[in-house]
PDB file of C-alpha atoms in Angstrom:
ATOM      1  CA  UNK A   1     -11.565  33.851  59.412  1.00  0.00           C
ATOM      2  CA  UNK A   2      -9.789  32.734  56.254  1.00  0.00           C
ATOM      3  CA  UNK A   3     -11.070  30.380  53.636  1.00  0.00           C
ATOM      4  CA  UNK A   4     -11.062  26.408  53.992  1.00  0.00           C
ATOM      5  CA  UNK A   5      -9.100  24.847  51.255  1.00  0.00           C
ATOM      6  CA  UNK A   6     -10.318  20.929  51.123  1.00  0.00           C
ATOM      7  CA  UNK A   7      -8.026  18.929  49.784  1.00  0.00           C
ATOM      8  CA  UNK A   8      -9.292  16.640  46.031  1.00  0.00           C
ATOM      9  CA  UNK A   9     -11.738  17.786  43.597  1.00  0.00           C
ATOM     10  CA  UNK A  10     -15.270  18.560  42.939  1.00  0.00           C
ATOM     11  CA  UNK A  11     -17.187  15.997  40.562  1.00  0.00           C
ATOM     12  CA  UNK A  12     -17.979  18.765  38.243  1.00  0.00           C
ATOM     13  CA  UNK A  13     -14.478  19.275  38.007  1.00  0.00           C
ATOM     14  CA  UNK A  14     -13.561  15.752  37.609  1.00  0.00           C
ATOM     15  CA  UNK A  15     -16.523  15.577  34.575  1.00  0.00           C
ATOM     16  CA  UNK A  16     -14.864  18.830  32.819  1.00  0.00           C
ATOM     17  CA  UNK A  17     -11.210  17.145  33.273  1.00  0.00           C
ATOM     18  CA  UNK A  18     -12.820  13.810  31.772  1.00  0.00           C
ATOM     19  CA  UNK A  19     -14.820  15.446  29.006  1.00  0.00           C
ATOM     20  CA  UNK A  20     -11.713  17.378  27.519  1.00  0.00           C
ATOM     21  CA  UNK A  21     -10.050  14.268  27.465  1.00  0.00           C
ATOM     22  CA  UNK A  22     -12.376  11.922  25.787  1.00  0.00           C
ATOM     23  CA  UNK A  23     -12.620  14.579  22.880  1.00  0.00           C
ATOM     24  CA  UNK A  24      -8.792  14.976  22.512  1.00  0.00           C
ATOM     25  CA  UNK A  25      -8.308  11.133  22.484  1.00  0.00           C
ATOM     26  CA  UNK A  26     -11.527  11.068  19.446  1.00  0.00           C
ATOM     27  CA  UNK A  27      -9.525  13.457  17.467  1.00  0.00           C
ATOM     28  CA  UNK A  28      -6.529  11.782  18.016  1.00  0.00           C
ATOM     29  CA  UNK A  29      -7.819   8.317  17.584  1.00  0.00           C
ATOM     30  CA  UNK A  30      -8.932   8.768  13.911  1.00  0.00           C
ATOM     31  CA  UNK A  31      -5.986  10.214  13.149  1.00  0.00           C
ATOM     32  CA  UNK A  32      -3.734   7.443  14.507  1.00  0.00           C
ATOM     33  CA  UNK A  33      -6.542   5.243  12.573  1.00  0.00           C
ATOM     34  CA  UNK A  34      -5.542   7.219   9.757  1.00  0.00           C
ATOM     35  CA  UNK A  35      -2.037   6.740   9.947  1.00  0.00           C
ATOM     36  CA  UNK A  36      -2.313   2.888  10.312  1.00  0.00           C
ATOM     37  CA  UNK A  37      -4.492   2.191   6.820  1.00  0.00           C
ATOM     38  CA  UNK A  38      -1.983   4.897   5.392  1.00  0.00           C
ATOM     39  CA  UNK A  39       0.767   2.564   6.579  1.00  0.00           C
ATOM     40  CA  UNK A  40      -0.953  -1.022   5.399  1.00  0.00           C
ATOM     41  CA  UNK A  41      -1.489   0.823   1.517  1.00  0.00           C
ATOM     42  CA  UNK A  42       2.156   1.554   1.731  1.00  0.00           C
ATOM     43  CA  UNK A  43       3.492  -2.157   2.750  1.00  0.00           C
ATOM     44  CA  UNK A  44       1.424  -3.434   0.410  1.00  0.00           C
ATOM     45  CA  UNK A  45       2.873  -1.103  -2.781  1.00  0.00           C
ATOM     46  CA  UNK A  46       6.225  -2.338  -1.109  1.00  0.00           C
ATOM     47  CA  UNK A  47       5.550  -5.665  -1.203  1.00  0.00           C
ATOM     48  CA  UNK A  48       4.504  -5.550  -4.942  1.00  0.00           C
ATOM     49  CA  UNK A  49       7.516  -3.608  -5.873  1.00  0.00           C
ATOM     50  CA  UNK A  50       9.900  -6.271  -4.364  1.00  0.00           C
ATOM     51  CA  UNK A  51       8.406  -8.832  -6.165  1.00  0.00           C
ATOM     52  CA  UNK A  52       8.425  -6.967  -9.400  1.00  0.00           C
ATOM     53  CA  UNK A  53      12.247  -6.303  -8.814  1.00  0.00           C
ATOM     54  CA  UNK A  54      12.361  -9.846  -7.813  1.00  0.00           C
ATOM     55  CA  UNK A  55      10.920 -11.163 -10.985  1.00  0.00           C
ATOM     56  CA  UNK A  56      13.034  -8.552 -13.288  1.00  0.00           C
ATOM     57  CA  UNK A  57      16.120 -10.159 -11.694  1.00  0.00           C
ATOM     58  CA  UNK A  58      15.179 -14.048 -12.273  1.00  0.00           C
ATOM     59  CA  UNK A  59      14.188 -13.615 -15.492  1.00  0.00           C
ATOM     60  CA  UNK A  60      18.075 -11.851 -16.395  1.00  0.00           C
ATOM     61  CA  UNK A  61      19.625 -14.869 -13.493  1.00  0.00           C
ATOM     62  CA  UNK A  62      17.562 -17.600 -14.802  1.00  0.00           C
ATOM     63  CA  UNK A  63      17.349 -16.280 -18.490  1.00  0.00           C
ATOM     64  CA  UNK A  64      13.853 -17.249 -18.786  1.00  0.00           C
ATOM     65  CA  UNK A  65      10.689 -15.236 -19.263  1.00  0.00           C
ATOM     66  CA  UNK A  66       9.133 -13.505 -15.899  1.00  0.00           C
ATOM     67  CA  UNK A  67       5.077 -13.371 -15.910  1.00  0.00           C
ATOM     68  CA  UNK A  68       3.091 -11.208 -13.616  1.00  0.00           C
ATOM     69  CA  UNK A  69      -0.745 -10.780 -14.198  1.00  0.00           C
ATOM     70  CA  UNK A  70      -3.010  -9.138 -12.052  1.00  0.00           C
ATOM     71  CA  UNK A  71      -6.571  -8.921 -10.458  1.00  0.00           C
ATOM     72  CA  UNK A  72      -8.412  -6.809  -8.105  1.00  0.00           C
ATOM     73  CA  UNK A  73      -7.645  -7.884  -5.098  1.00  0.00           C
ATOM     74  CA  UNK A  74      -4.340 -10.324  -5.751  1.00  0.00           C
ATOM     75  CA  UNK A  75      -1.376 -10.968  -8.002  1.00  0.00           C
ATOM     76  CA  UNK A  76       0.377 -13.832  -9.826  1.00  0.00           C
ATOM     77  CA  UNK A  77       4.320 -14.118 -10.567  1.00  0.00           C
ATOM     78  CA  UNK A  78       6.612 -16.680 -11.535  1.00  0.00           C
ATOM     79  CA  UNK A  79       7.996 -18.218 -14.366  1.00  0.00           C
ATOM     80  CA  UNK A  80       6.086 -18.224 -17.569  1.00  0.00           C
ATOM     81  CA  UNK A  81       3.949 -21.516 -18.387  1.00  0.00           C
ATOM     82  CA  UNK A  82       4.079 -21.838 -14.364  1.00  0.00           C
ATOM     83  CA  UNK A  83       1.373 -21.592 -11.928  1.00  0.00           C
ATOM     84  CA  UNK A  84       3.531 -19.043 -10.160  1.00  0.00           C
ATOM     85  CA  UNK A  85       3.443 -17.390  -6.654  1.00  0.00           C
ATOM     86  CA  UNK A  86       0.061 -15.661  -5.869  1.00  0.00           C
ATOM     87  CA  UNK A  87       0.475 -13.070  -3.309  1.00  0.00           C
ATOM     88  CA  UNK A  88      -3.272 -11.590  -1.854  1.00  0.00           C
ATOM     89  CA  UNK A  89      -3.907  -8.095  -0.499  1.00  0.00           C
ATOM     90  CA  UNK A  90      -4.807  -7.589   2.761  1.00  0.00           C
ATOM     91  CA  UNK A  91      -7.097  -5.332   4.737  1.00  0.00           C
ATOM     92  CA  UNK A  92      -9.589  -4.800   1.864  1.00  0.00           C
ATOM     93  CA  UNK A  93      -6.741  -2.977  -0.504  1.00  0.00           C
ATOM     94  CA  UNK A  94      -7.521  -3.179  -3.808  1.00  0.00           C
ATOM     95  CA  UNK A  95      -5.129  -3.101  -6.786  1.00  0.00           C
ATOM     96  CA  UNK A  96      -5.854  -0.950 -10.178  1.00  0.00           C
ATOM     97  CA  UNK A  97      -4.144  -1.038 -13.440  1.00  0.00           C
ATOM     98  CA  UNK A  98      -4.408   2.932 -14.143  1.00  0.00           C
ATOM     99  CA  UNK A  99      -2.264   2.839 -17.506  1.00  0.00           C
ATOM    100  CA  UNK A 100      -1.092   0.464 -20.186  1.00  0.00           C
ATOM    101  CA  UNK A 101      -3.428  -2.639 -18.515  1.00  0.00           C
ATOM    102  CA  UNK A 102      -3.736  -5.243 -21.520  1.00  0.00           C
ATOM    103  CA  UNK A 103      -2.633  -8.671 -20.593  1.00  0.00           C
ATOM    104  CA  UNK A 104       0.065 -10.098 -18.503  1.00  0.00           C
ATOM    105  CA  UNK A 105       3.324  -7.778 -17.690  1.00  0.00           C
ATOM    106  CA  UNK A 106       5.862 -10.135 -18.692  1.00  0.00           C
ATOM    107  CA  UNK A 107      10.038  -9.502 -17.933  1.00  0.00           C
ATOM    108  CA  UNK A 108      11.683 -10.999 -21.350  1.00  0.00           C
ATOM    109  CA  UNK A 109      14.897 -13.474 -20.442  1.00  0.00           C
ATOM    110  CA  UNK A 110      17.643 -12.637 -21.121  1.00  0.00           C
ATOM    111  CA  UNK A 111      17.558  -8.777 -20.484  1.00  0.00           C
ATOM    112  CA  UNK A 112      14.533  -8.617 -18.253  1.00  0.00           C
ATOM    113  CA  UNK A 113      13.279  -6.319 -20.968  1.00  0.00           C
ATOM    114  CA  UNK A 114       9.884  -5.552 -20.515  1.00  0.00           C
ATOM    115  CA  UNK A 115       7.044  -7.056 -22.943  1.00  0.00           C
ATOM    116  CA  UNK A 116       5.555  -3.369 -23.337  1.00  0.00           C
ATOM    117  CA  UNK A 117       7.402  -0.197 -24.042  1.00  0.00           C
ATOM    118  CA  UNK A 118       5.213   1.921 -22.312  1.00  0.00           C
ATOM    119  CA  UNK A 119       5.235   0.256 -18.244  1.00  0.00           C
ATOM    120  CA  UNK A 120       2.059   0.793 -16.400  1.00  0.00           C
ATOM    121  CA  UNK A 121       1.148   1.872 -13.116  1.00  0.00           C
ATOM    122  CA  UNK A 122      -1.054   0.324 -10.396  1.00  0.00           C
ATOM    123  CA  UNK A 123      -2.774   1.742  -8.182  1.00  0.00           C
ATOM    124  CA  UNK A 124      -2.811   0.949  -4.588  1.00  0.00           C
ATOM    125  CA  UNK A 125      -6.410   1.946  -2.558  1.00  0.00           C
ATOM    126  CA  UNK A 126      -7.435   1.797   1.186  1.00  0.00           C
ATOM    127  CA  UNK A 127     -11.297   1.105   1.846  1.00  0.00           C
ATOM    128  CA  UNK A 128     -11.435   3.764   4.014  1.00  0.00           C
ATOM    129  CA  UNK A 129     -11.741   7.310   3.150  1.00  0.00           C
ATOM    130  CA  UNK A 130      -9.040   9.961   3.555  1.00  0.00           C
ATOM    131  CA  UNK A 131      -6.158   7.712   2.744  1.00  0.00           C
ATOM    132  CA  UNK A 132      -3.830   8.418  -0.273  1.00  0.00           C
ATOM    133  CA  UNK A 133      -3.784   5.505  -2.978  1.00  0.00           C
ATOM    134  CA  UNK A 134      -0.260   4.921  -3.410  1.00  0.00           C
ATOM    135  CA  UNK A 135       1.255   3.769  -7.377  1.00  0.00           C
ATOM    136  CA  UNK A 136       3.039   1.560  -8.267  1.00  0.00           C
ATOM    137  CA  UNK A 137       4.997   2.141 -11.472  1.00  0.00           C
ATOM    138  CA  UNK A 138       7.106   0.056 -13.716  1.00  0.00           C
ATOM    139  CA  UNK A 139       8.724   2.244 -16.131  1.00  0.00           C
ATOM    140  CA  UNK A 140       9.790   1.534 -19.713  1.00  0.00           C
ATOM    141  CA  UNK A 141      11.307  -0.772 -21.193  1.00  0.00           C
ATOM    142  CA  UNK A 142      13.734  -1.824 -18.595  1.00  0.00           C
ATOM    143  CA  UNK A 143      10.954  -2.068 -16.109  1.00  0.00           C
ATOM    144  CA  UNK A 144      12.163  -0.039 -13.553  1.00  0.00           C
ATOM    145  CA  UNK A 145       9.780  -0.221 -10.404  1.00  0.00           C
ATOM    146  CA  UNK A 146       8.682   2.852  -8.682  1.00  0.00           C
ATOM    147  CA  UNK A 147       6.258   3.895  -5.726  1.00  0.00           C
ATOM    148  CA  UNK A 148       4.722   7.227  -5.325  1.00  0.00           C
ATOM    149  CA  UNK A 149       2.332   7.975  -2.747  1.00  0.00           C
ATOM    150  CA  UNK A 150      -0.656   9.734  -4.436  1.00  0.00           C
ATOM    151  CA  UNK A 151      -3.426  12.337  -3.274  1.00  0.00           C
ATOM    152  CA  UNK A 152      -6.136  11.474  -1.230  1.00  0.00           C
TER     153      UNK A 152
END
């Protein structure tokens, strides 16, 4: 007599199937956890270059002096002698002045020169581990704005 196939499958077989595909889904899961805190750093470095671009233009359209100063967690811009716009991180990111980080960056009317020579760069951080900072960098005098993901 030949051999009885039963149709369906065995509960070991059903525990293997399930146990290969709750550790696929773990690996997977931090990495798509990974990609989202990855992704907030990087909106947030946007966000702060747009309003530095922002502030270099009104200060050359309005032809008066741009202010931006800066704290761990949140930034101030807006017209200088204003209480300007104050923009807060989310998510835990924190903000870092790596270079050049005395006082207030400040776009001069009429050119939108920059108060300092030398620009500065920020640094963008995650609180979790194995995301890449990502920098911010105003450069020179004209205050050109640039973001460069970094290392993690």
């Amino acid at each position: 007599m030949g051999a009885r196939w039963t149709q369906g499958m065995s509960l070991l077989e059903l525990l293997i199937v399930m146990a290969v595909v709750g550790i696929l889904l773990s690996i997977g899961w931090g990495n798509y956890n990974r990609a989202i805190w990855a992704n907030e750093v990087t909106e947030q470095a946007n966000m702060l270059a747009r309003d530095l671009n922002a502030s270099r233009s009104a200060a050359q359209r309005e032809s008066q002096n741009i202010t931006l100063s800066f704290s761990s967690n949140n930034y101030t811009f807006g017209p200088e002698g204003t209480p300007g716009t104050r923009r807060v991180l989310s998510n835990g990111i924190t903000l870092q002045c790596i270079t050049n980080c005395v006082g207030t960056l400040t776009y001069q009317a009429p050119f939108a020169t920059l108060n300092d020579a030398m620009g500065r760069v920020y640094r963008l951080s995650s609180p979790h581990g194995g995301v890449a900072p990502v920098e911010v960098r105003v450069v020179g005098v004209t205050g050109k704005v640039n973001v460069v993901r970094g290392q993690s």
